[in-house]
Amino acid sequence: LDRNHVTLVYSHTNEDVLKVTSKAAKDHNVELRYEPVSPPWDGTGANSPYDAMRRIKDSGFKTIVLALPRLSHWEHIAREAERWGVNGDDYLWMVWDTTDIDVLAQTETSEGSEMDKLVRGMGAVRVLDGYDWMGADEENKFLARWKSKDAAFVERLNEINPITADEAGYFFAEDDYFQDERYPPMPSSTFMYDTVIALGMGACRTQKILREMEEANADDEVENHGENNEADGGGTGSRRRELAKIPTWSTDFEEAEVDRDGSSRRLQSGYVHRPGSNLQYNETVKV
């Protein structure tokens, strides 16, 4: 679009959008302003829509990207954009899909209204799942797996549904739910699936590392106990190195002392690490 001066209007609940947009602006040499908006929606204040639109007007920036979580918030933006005259033909508004764009597209607006002026000609930035943009002749593995789920799988889902039949929001899936074109995967399903799988793989990997550390430490304790008993004439006053019982997510510890080659160092975080790695596999930890 050859727009080098952009303002991002976003909610604090969409900090991820700020990070992504900031990186994109840096990569493409675009000057980015950002205006976080929050209540009071109808008044004035540092982050109010009133003051945000005023600052946009004063800045002279003509390209505005909007990232809000609720469609109801748009009414306040539209009102203040009209007040400060930043919704005319010389302004370009874009929207992230933090708001349900499908619902937005179906929302009726009166011609010439504040909301109509805001959304008329507005562009959209949308994150699509692979099966949304791939050609019809291309097979998407995720969608193929989705449609392969049989009646037995649907029965299991119905059984573990935490919402009972007499509660609001209850839904009973028919045997052909995953083959029914009326029920495609929810938007961003592939990303959510990848996130869950990645977390599971990370947890399994962490548990494997911890088991290896415990086994190595057990062998080391037996060896040290024998050496110290011999040196002490069979006494029990040996100094044993003890492996800290580090939980799967080891942020519980504020300090840890790591012995390496007879020297010690103290870590101020809960992670035992060395440059280039997240966990130190073979060091002995004493807390």
PDB file of C-alpha atoms in Angstrom:
ATOM      1  CA  LEU A   1       0.000   0.000   0.000  1.00  0.00           C
ATOM      2  CA  ASP A   2       3.068   2.232   0.179  1.00  0.00           C
ATOM      3  CA  ARG A   3       2.001   3.625   3.545  1.00  0.00           C
ATOM      4  CA  ASN A   4       4.995   4.491   5.700  1.00  0.00           C
ATOM      5  CA  HIS A   5       3.227   6.137   8.646  1.00  0.00           C
ATOM      6  CA  VAL A   6       0.821   3.878  10.513  1.00  0.00           C
ATOM      7  CA  THR A   7      -1.066   4.156  13.795  1.00  0.00           C
ATOM      8  CA  LEU A   8      -2.136   0.992  15.623  1.00  0.00           C
ATOM      9  CA  VAL A   9      -5.217   1.368  17.842  1.00  0.00           C
ATOM     10  CA  TYR A  10      -5.435  -1.679  20.088  1.00  0.00           C
ATOM     11  CA  SER A  11      -6.774  -3.014  23.365  1.00  0.00           C
ATOM     12  CA  HIS A  12      -4.451  -4.144  26.165  1.00  0.00           C
ATOM     13  CA  THR A  13      -5.946  -7.626  25.687  1.00  0.00           C
ATOM     14  CA  ASN A  14      -4.305  -7.713  22.236  1.00  0.00           C
ATOM     15  CA  GLU A  15      -0.667  -7.086  23.173  1.00  0.00           C
ATOM     16  CA  ASP A  16       0.323  -9.857  20.737  1.00  0.00           C
ATOM     17  CA  VAL A  17      -0.903  -7.706  17.858  1.00  0.00           C
ATOM     18  CA  LEU A  18       1.361  -4.888  19.041  1.00  0.00           C
ATOM     19  CA  LYS A  19       4.393  -7.217  18.994  1.00  0.00           C
ATOM     20  CA  VAL A  20       3.642  -8.562  15.518  1.00  0.00           C
ATOM     21  CA  THR A  21       2.844  -5.150  14.040  1.00  0.00           C
ATOM     22  CA  SER A  22       5.943  -3.582  15.602  1.00  0.00           C
ATOM     23  CA  LYS A  23       8.174  -6.253  14.056  1.00  0.00           C
ATOM     24  CA  ALA A  24       6.514  -5.887  10.653  1.00  0.00           C
ATOM     25  CA  ALA A  25       6.927  -2.107  10.801  1.00  0.00           C
ATOM     26  CA  LYS A  26      10.618  -2.472  11.638  1.00  0.00           C
ATOM     27  CA  ASP A  27      11.173  -5.003   8.853  1.00  0.00           C
ATOM     28  CA  HIS A  28       9.546  -2.728   6.258  1.00  0.00           C
ATOM     29  CA  ASN A  29      10.916   0.590   7.506  1.00  0.00           C
ATOM     30  CA  VAL A  30       7.484   1.913   8.534  1.00  0.00           C
ATOM     31  CA  GLU A  31       7.061   4.498  11.272  1.00  0.00           C
ATOM     32  CA  LEU A  32       4.552   3.076  13.735  1.00  0.00           C
ATOM     33  CA  ARG A  33       2.554   4.959  16.361  1.00  0.00           C
ATOM     34  CA  TYR A  34       0.376   3.052  18.770  1.00  0.00           C
ATOM     35  CA  GLU A  35      -2.659   4.079  20.748  1.00  0.00           C
ATOM     36  CA  PRO A  36      -3.863   1.659  23.443  1.00  0.00           C
ATOM     37  CA  VAL A  37      -7.533   2.269  24.232  1.00  0.00           C
ATOM     38  CA  SER A  38      -9.441   1.375  27.380  1.00  0.00           C
ATOM     39  CA  PRO A  39     -12.261   2.768  29.546  1.00  0.00           C
ATOM     40  CA  PRO A  40     -13.635   5.317  30.098  1.00  0.00           C
ATOM     41  CA  TRP A  41     -15.229   4.732  26.703  1.00  0.00           C
ATOM     42  CA  ASP A  42     -17.496   7.757  26.919  1.00  0.00           C
ATOM     43  CA  GLY A  43     -15.181  10.173  28.711  1.00  0.00           C
ATOM     44  CA  THR A  44     -11.702  11.584  28.465  1.00  0.00           C
ATOM     45  CA  GLY A  45      -8.464  10.125  29.740  1.00  0.00           C
ATOM     46  CA  ALA A  46      -5.035   9.029  28.577  1.00  0.00           C
ATOM     47  CA  ASN A  47      -6.306   5.883  26.842  1.00  0.00           C
ATOM     48  CA  SER A  48      -9.880   6.928  26.086  1.00  0.00           C
ATOM     49  CA  PRO A  49     -11.101   6.763  22.463  1.00  0.00           C
ATOM     50  CA  TYR A  50     -11.681  10.524  22.648  1.00  0.00           C
ATOM     51  CA  ASP A  51      -8.041  11.330  23.355  1.00  0.00           C
ATOM     52  CA  ALA A  52      -6.709   8.561  21.097  1.00  0.00           C
ATOM     53  CA  MET A  53      -8.564   9.959  18.062  1.00  0.00           C
ATOM     54  CA  ARG A  54      -7.478  13.494  18.984  1.00  0.00           C
ATOM     55  CA  ARG A  55      -3.828  12.446  19.027  1.00  0.00           C
ATOM     56  CA  ILE A  56      -4.220  10.670  15.686  1.00  0.00           C
ATOM     57  CA  LYS A  57      -5.646  13.849  14.193  1.00  0.00           C
ATOM     58  CA  ASP A  58      -2.751  15.902  15.570  1.00  0.00           C
ATOM     59  CA  SER A  59      -0.138  13.381  14.353  1.00  0.00           C
ATOM     60  CA  GLY A  60      -1.099  13.686  10.715  1.00  0.00           C
ATOM     61  CA  PHE A  61      -0.909   9.895  10.251  1.00  0.00           C
ATOM     62  CA  LYS A  62      -3.541   8.786   7.727  1.00  0.00           C
ATOM     63  CA  THR A  63      -3.317   4.978   8.015  1.00  0.00           C
ATOM     64  CA  ILE A  64      -4.979   3.458  11.075  1.00  0.00           C
ATOM     65  CA  VAL A  65      -5.001  -0.222  12.030  1.00  0.00           C
ATOM     66  CA  LEU A  66      -7.685  -1.239  14.502  1.00  0.00           C
ATOM     67  CA  ALA A  67      -7.374  -4.270  16.803  1.00  0.00           C
ATOM     68  CA  LEU A  68     -10.203  -4.523  19.327  1.00  0.00           C
ATOM     69  CA  PRO A  69     -11.606  -7.665  20.967  1.00  0.00           C
ATOM     70  CA  ARG A  70     -15.286  -6.649  21.014  1.00  0.00           C
ATOM     71  CA  LEU A  71     -17.517  -5.279  18.303  1.00  0.00           C
ATOM     72  CA  SER A  72     -19.274  -3.119  20.912  1.00  0.00           C
ATOM     73  CA  HIS A  73     -16.042  -1.127  21.335  1.00  0.00           C
ATOM     74  CA  TRP A  74     -16.243  -0.060  17.700  1.00  0.00           C
ATOM     75  CA  GLU A  75     -19.167   2.241  18.403  1.00  0.00           C
ATOM     76  CA  HIS A  76     -16.991   4.374  20.677  1.00  0.00           C
ATOM     77  CA  ILE A  77     -14.176   4.503  18.126  1.00  0.00           C
ATOM     78  CA  ALA A  78     -16.641   5.421  15.364  1.00  0.00           C
ATOM     79  CA  ARG A  79     -18.121   8.229  17.452  1.00  0.00           C
ATOM     80  CA  GLU A  80     -14.746   9.783  18.279  1.00  0.00           C
ATOM     81  CA  ALA A  81     -13.408   9.281  14.737  1.00  0.00           C
ATOM     82  CA  GLU A  82     -16.385  11.299  13.531  1.00  0.00           C
ATOM     83  CA  ARG A  83     -15.826  13.952  16.183  1.00  0.00           C
ATOM     84  CA  TRP A  84     -12.191  14.485  15.183  1.00  0.00           C
ATOM     85  CA  GLY A  85     -12.684  13.973  11.447  1.00  0.00           C
ATOM     86  CA  VAL A  86     -10.372  10.995  10.996  1.00  0.00           C
ATOM     87  CA  ASN A  87     -12.892   8.875   9.067  1.00  0.00           C
ATOM     88  CA  GLY A  88     -12.867  10.752   5.762  1.00  0.00           C
ATOM     89  CA  ASP A  89     -11.713   9.666   2.320  1.00  0.00           C
ATOM     90  CA  ASP A  90      -8.136  10.732   3.031  1.00  0.00           C
ATOM     91  CA  TYR A  91      -7.868   8.178   5.847  1.00  0.00           C
ATOM     92  CA  LEU A  92      -7.313   4.454   5.363  1.00  0.00           C
ATOM     93  CA  TRP A  93      -8.603   2.159   8.122  1.00  0.00           C
ATOM     94  CA  MET A  94      -7.575  -1.474   8.433  1.00  0.00           C
ATOM     95  CA  VAL A  95      -8.798  -4.058  10.925  1.00  0.00           C
ATOM     96  CA  TRP A  96      -7.161  -7.084  12.501  1.00  0.00           C
ATOM     97  CA  ASP A  97      -9.306 -10.180  12.944  1.00  0.00           C
ATOM     98  CA  THR A  98      -9.217  -9.825  16.729  1.00  0.00           C
ATOM     99  CA  THR A  99     -12.842  -8.865  16.123  1.00  0.00           C
ATOM    100  CA  ASP A 100     -14.995 -11.488  14.404  1.00  0.00           C
ATOM    101  CA  ILE A 101     -14.855 -10.117  10.869  1.00  0.00           C
ATOM    102  CA  ASP A 102     -17.674 -12.402   9.716  1.00  0.00           C
ATOM    103  CA  VAL A 103     -19.984 -10.865  12.314  1.00  0.00           C
ATOM    104  CA  LEU A 104     -18.742  -7.389  11.398  1.00  0.00           C
ATOM    105  CA  ALA A 105     -19.519  -7.998   7.715  1.00  0.00           C
ATOM    106  CA  GLN A 106     -23.072  -9.047   8.594  1.00  0.00           C
ATOM    107  CA  THR A 107     -23.686  -6.036  10.823  1.00  0.00           C
ATOM    108  CA  GLU A 108     -26.082  -3.592   9.192  1.00  0.00           C
ATOM    109  CA  THR A 109     -25.246   0.100   9.386  1.00  0.00           C
ATOM    110  CA  SER A 110     -27.340   3.080   8.402  1.00  0.00           C
ATOM    111  CA  GLU A 111     -25.903   4.957   5.447  1.00  0.00           C
ATOM    112  CA  GLY A 112     -24.094   8.044   6.620  1.00  0.00           C
ATOM    113  CA  SER A 113     -23.973   6.904  10.264  1.00  0.00           C
ATOM    114  CA  GLU A 114     -20.787   7.100  12.332  1.00  0.00           C
ATOM    115  CA  MET A 115     -20.251   3.350  12.071  1.00  0.00           C
ATOM    116  CA  ASP A 116     -20.985   3.367   8.345  1.00  0.00           C
ATOM    117  CA  LYS A 117     -18.344   6.040   7.731  1.00  0.00           C
ATOM    118  CA  LEU A 118     -15.804   4.062   9.729  1.00  0.00           C
ATOM    119  CA  VAL A 119     -16.218   0.682   8.039  1.00  0.00           C
ATOM    120  CA  ARG A 120     -16.972   1.820   4.491  1.00  0.00           C
ATOM    121  CA  GLY A 121     -13.900   0.953   2.411  1.00  0.00           C
ATOM    122  CA  MET A 122     -12.107  -0.558   5.394  1.00  0.00           C
ATOM    123  CA  GLY A 123      -9.519  -3.253   4.705  1.00  0.00           C
ATOM    124  CA  ALA A 124      -8.970  -6.390   6.777  1.00  0.00           C
ATOM    125  CA  VAL A 125      -5.908  -8.330   7.912  1.00  0.00           C
ATOM    126  CA  ARG A 126      -6.963 -11.897   8.499  1.00  0.00           C
ATOM    127  CA  VAL A 127      -5.066 -14.961   9.696  1.00  0.00           C
ATOM    128  CA  LEU A 128      -6.275 -17.961   7.715  1.00  0.00           C
ATOM    129  CA  ASP A 129      -5.979 -21.672   8.335  1.00  0.00           C
ATOM    130  CA  GLY A 130      -4.303 -23.626   5.570  1.00  0.00           C
ATOM    131  CA  TYR A 131      -7.557 -25.218   4.429  1.00  0.00           C
ATOM    132  CA  ASP A 132      -9.072 -21.734   3.959  1.00  0.00           C
ATOM    133  CA  TRP A 133      -6.583 -20.549   1.372  1.00  0.00           C
ATOM    134  CA  MET A 134      -5.358 -23.750  -0.260  1.00  0.00           C
ATOM    135  CA  GLY A 135      -6.800 -24.541  -3.668  1.00  0.00           C
ATOM    136  CA  ALA A 136      -9.606 -27.050  -3.991  1.00  0.00           C
ATOM    137  CA  ASP A 137      -7.251 -29.502  -5.684  1.00  0.00           C
ATOM    138  CA  GLU A 138      -4.799 -29.449  -2.789  1.00  0.00           C
ATOM    139  CA  GLU A 139      -5.373 -31.794   0.140  1.00  0.00           C
ATOM    140  CA  ASN A 140      -4.957 -30.321   3.587  1.00  0.00           C
ATOM    141  CA  LYS A 141      -3.765 -32.904   6.121  1.00  0.00           C
ATOM    142  CA  PHE A 142      -5.491 -31.237   9.070  1.00  0.00           C
ATOM    143  CA  LEU A 143      -8.846 -31.049   7.304  1.00  0.00           C
ATOM    144  CA  ALA A 144      -8.494 -34.635   6.083  1.00  0.00           C
ATOM    145  CA  ARG A 145      -7.894 -35.830   9.657  1.00  0.00           C
ATOM    146  CA  TRP A 146     -10.810 -33.719  10.862  1.00  0.00           C
ATOM    147  CA  LYS A 147     -13.199 -35.369   8.422  1.00  0.00           C
ATOM    148  CA  SER A 148     -11.878 -38.846   9.232  1.00  0.00           C
ATOM    149  CA  LYS A 149     -13.289 -38.865  12.787  1.00  0.00           C
ATOM    150  CA  ASP A 150     -15.943 -41.557  13.056  1.00  0.00           C
ATOM    151  CA  ALA A 151     -19.096 -42.128  15.112  1.00  0.00           C
ATOM    152  CA  ALA A 152     -17.151 -43.768  17.947  1.00  0.00           C
ATOM    153  CA  PHE A 153     -15.038 -40.643  18.343  1.00  0.00           C
ATOM    154  CA  VAL A 154     -18.145 -38.441  18.356  1.00  0.00           C
ATOM    155  CA  GLU A 155     -19.690 -40.663  21.017  1.00  0.00           C
ATOM    156  CA  ARG A 156     -16.639 -40.168  23.234  1.00  0.00           C
ATOM    157  CA  LEU A 157     -16.892 -36.400  22.831  1.00  0.00           C
ATOM    158  CA  ASN A 158     -20.565 -36.417  23.768  1.00  0.00           C
ATOM    159  CA  GLU A 159     -19.800 -38.499  26.846  1.00  0.00           C
ATOM    160  CA  ILE A 160     -17.107 -36.148  28.164  1.00  0.00           C
ATOM    161  CA  ASN A 161     -19.009 -32.958  27.379  1.00  0.00           C
ATOM    162  CA  PRO A 162     -18.837 -30.997  30.689  1.00  0.00           C
ATOM    163  CA  ILE A 163     -22.120 -29.212  29.874  1.00  0.00           C
ATOM    164  CA  THR A 164     -25.142 -31.356  30.707  1.00  0.00           C
ATOM    165  CA  ALA A 165     -28.299 -31.542  28.619  1.00  0.00           C
ATOM    166  CA  ASP A 166     -30.245 -29.353  31.045  1.00  0.00           C
ATOM    167  CA  GLU A 167     -27.651 -26.545  31.013  1.00  0.00           C
ATOM    168  CA  ALA A 168     -27.360 -23.578  28.693  1.00  0.00           C
ATOM    169  CA  GLY A 169     -24.888 -24.076  25.872  1.00  0.00           C
ATOM    170  CA  TYR A 170     -25.360 -27.844  25.617  1.00  0.00           C
ATOM    171  CA  PHE A 171     -24.711 -29.309  22.185  1.00  0.00           C
ATOM    172  CA  PHE A 172     -25.187 -32.894  21.069  1.00  0.00           C
ATOM    173  CA  ALA A 173     -23.098 -33.910  18.081  1.00  0.00           C
ATOM    174  CA  GLU A 174     -24.531 -36.343  15.549  1.00  0.00           C
ATOM    175  CA  ASP A 175     -22.480 -39.281  14.304  1.00  0.00           C
ATOM    176  CA  ASP A 176     -21.514 -37.457  11.091  1.00  0.00           C
ATOM    177  CA  TYR A 177     -20.563 -34.198  12.839  1.00  0.00           C
ATOM    178  CA  PHE A 178     -17.047 -34.105  11.388  1.00  0.00           C
ATOM    179  CA  GLN A 179     -18.298 -34.785   7.871  1.00  0.00           C
ATOM    180  CA  ASP A 180     -21.149 -32.244   8.071  1.00  0.00           C
ATOM    181  CA  GLU A 181     -20.287 -29.133   6.026  1.00  0.00           C
ATOM    182  CA  ARG A 182     -22.321 -27.039   8.479  1.00  0.00           C
ATOM    183  CA  TYR A 183     -19.671 -27.627  11.152  1.00  0.00           C
ATOM    184  CA  PRO A 184     -16.260 -26.764   9.714  1.00  0.00           C
ATOM    185  CA  PRO A 185     -13.329 -26.327  12.110  1.00  0.00           C
ATOM    186  CA  MET A 186     -13.399 -23.084  14.066  1.00  0.00           C
ATOM    187  CA  PRO A 187     -11.132 -20.305  12.760  1.00  0.00           C
ATOM    188  CA  SER A 188      -7.510 -20.760  13.869  1.00  0.00           C
ATOM    189  CA  SER A 189      -8.131 -24.429  14.731  1.00  0.00           C
ATOM    190  CA  THR A 190      -4.867 -25.491  13.135  1.00  0.00           C
ATOM    191  CA  PHE A 191      -2.927 -22.981  15.230  1.00  0.00           C
ATOM    192  CA  MET A 192      -4.658 -24.108  18.428  1.00  0.00           C
ATOM    193  CA  TYR A 193      -3.942 -27.738  17.538  1.00  0.00           C
ATOM    194  CA  ASP A 194      -0.257 -26.985  16.929  1.00  0.00           C
ATOM    195  CA  THR A 195      -0.061 -25.088  20.230  1.00  0.00           C
ATOM    196  CA  VAL A 196      -1.550 -27.947  22.258  1.00  0.00           C
ATOM    197  CA  ILE A 197       0.672 -30.527  20.565  1.00  0.00           C
ATOM    198  CA  ALA A 198       3.779 -28.366  21.074  1.00  0.00           C
ATOM    199  CA  LEU A 199       2.989 -27.969  24.782  1.00  0.00           C
ATOM    200  CA  GLY A 200       2.499 -31.719  25.121  1.00  0.00           C
ATOM    201  CA  MET A 201       5.774 -32.459  23.354  1.00  0.00           C
ATOM    202  CA  GLY A 202       7.572 -29.930  25.553  1.00  0.00           C
ATOM    203  CA  ALA A 203       6.120 -31.453  28.732  1.00  0.00           C
ATOM    204  CA  CYS A 204       7.131 -34.961  27.651  1.00  0.00           C
ATOM    205  CA  ARG A 205      10.620 -33.793  26.762  1.00  0.00           C
ATOM    206  CA  THR A 206      10.987 -32.059  30.129  1.00  0.00           C
ATOM    207  CA  GLN A 207       9.890 -35.174  32.019  1.00  0.00           C
ATOM    208  CA  LYS A 208      12.385 -37.278  30.061  1.00  0.00           C
ATOM    209  CA  ILE A 209      15.204 -34.863  30.926  1.00  0.00           C
ATOM    210  CA  LEU A 210      14.268 -34.863  34.607  1.00  0.00           C
ATOM    211  CA  ARG A 211      14.200 -38.662  34.732  1.00  0.00           C
ATOM    212  CA  GLU A 212      17.684 -38.766  33.185  1.00  0.00           C
ATOM    213  CA  MET A 213      18.915 -36.243  35.749  1.00  0.00           C
ATOM    214  CA  GLU A 214      17.440 -38.230  38.640  1.00  0.00           C
ATOM    215  CA  GLU A 215      18.951 -41.482  37.384  1.00  0.00           C
ATOM    216  CA  ALA A 216      22.372 -39.882  36.911  1.00  0.00           C
ATOM    217  CA  ASN A 217      22.220 -38.349  40.365  1.00  0.00           C
ATOM    218  CA  ALA A 218      21.214 -41.648  41.976  1.00  0.00           C
ATOM    219  CA  ASP A 219      24.280 -43.341  40.465  1.00  0.00           C
ATOM    220  CA  ASP A 220      26.474 -40.435  41.571  1.00  0.00           C
ATOM    221  CA  GLU A 221      25.162 -40.579  45.144  1.00  0.00           C
ATOM    222  CA  VAL A 222      25.958 -44.279  45.408  1.00  0.00           C
ATOM    223  CA  GLU A 223      29.497 -43.688  44.107  1.00  0.00           C
ATOM    224  CA  ASN A 224      30.157 -40.709  46.395  1.00  0.00           C
ATOM    225  CA  HIS A 225      28.725 -42.494  49.422  1.00  0.00           C
ATOM    226  CA  GLY A 226      31.129 -45.384  48.911  1.00  0.00           C
ATOM    227  CA  GLU A 227      34.141 -43.098  48.398  1.00  0.00           C
ATOM    228  CA  ASN A 228      33.349 -41.007  51.453  1.00  0.00           C
ATOM    229  CA  ASN A 229      32.740 -44.034  53.662  1.00  0.00           C
ATOM    230  CA  GLU A 230      36.140 -45.395  52.703  1.00  0.00           C
ATOM    231  CA  ALA A 231      37.842 -42.049  53.324  1.00  0.00           C
ATOM    232  CA  ASP A 232      36.048 -41.563  56.636  1.00  0.00           C
ATOM    233  CA  GLY A 233      36.667 -45.072  57.857  1.00  0.00           C
ATOM    234  CA  GLY A 234      33.089 -46.076  57.360  1.00  0.00           C
ATOM    235  CA  GLY A 235      31.639 -42.967  58.990  1.00  0.00           C
ATOM    236  CA  THR A 236      28.434 -41.323  57.873  1.00  0.00           C
ATOM    237  CA  GLY A 237      29.574 -37.691  57.859  1.00  0.00           C
ATOM    238  CA  SER A 238      29.954 -37.542  54.101  1.00  0.00           C
ATOM    239  CA  ARG A 239      29.025 -34.525  52.026  1.00  0.00           C
ATOM    240  CA  ARG A 240      26.544 -35.703  49.441  1.00  0.00           C
ATOM    241  CA  ARG A 241      25.507 -33.752  46.421  1.00  0.00           C
ATOM    242  CA  GLU A 242      21.726 -33.718  46.244  1.00  0.00           C
ATOM    243  CA  LEU A 243      19.669 -33.203  43.161  1.00  0.00           C
ATOM    244  CA  ALA A 244      16.962 -30.621  43.647  1.00  0.00           C
ATOM    245  CA  LYS A 245      13.501 -31.981  43.081  1.00  0.00           C
ATOM    246  CA  ILE A 246      12.749 -29.709  40.150  1.00  0.00           C
ATOM    247  CA  PRO A 247       9.059 -29.741  39.100  1.00  0.00           C
ATOM    248  CA  THR A 248       8.034 -29.892  35.455  1.00  0.00           C
ATOM    249  CA  TRP A 249       7.865 -26.096  35.390  1.00  0.00           C
ATOM    250  CA  SER A 250      10.794 -25.172  37.628  1.00  0.00           C
ATOM    251  CA  THR A 251       9.971 -21.531  38.343  1.00  0.00           C
ATOM    252  CA  ASP A 252       9.325 -22.324  42.017  1.00  0.00           C
ATOM    253  CA  PHE A 253      12.984 -21.866  42.917  1.00  0.00           C
ATOM    254  CA  GLU A 254      14.440 -18.411  43.291  1.00  0.00           C
ATOM    255  CA  GLU A 255      18.024 -19.563  43.752  1.00  0.00           C
ATOM    256  CA  ALA A 256      20.042 -22.643  42.934  1.00  0.00           C
ATOM    257  CA  GLU A 257      23.722 -23.479  43.417  1.00  0.00           C
ATOM    258  CA  VAL A 258      25.394 -25.489  40.673  1.00  0.00           C
ATOM    259  CA  ASP A 259      28.609 -27.452  41.313  1.00  0.00           C
ATOM    260  CA  ARG A 260      30.867 -27.873  38.311  1.00  0.00           C
ATOM    261  CA  ASP A 261      34.424 -29.170  38.467  1.00  0.00           C
ATOM    262  CA  GLY A 262      34.761 -28.241  42.127  1.00  0.00           C
ATOM    263  CA  SER A 263      33.523 -24.660  41.606  1.00  0.00           C
ATOM    264  CA  SER A 264      30.134 -23.214  42.389  1.00  0.00           C
ATOM    265  CA  ARG A 265      27.895 -20.557  40.947  1.00  0.00           C
ATOM    266  CA  ARG A 266      24.505 -19.291  42.109  1.00  0.00           C
ATOM    267  CA  LEU A 267      21.571 -18.815  39.780  1.00  0.00           C
ATOM    268  CA  GLN A 268      18.931 -16.209  40.537  1.00  0.00           C
ATOM    269  CA  SER A 269      16.200 -17.876  38.481  1.00  0.00           C
ATOM    270  CA  GLY A 270      14.452 -21.215  38.719  1.00  0.00           C
ATOM    271  CA  TYR A 271      16.109 -22.592  35.616  1.00  0.00           C
ATOM    272  CA  VAL A 272      19.407 -24.439  35.689  1.00  0.00           C
ATOM    273  CA  HIS A 273      20.943 -23.514  32.388  1.00  0.00           C
ATOM    274  CA  ARG A 274      24.023 -22.701  30.386  1.00  0.00           C
ATOM    275  CA  PRO A 275      24.320 -20.482  27.284  1.00  0.00           C
ATOM    276  CA  GLY A 276      22.518 -22.078  24.376  1.00  0.00           C
ATOM    277  CA  SER A 277      20.328 -24.433  26.408  1.00  0.00           C
ATOM    278  CA  ASN A 278      17.210 -24.240  28.545  1.00  0.00           C
ATOM    279  CA  LEU A 279      18.087 -27.033  30.953  1.00  0.00           C
ATOM    280  CA  GLN A 280      21.458 -28.288  32.136  1.00  0.00           C
ATOM    281  CA  TYR A 281      21.245 -32.041  31.800  1.00  0.00           C
ATOM    282  CA  ASN A 282      24.248 -33.321  33.726  1.00  0.00           C
ATOM    283  CA  GLU A 283      25.091 -30.812  36.425  1.00  0.00           C
ATOM    284  CA  THR A 284      24.409 -31.429  40.098  1.00  0.00           C
ATOM    285  CA  VAL A 285      22.131 -28.911  41.720  1.00  0.00           C
ATOM    286  CA  LYS A 286      22.042 -28.088  45.418  1.00  0.00           C
ATOM    287  CA  VAL A 287      19.373 -25.806  46.918  1.00  0.00           C
TER     288      VAL A 287
END
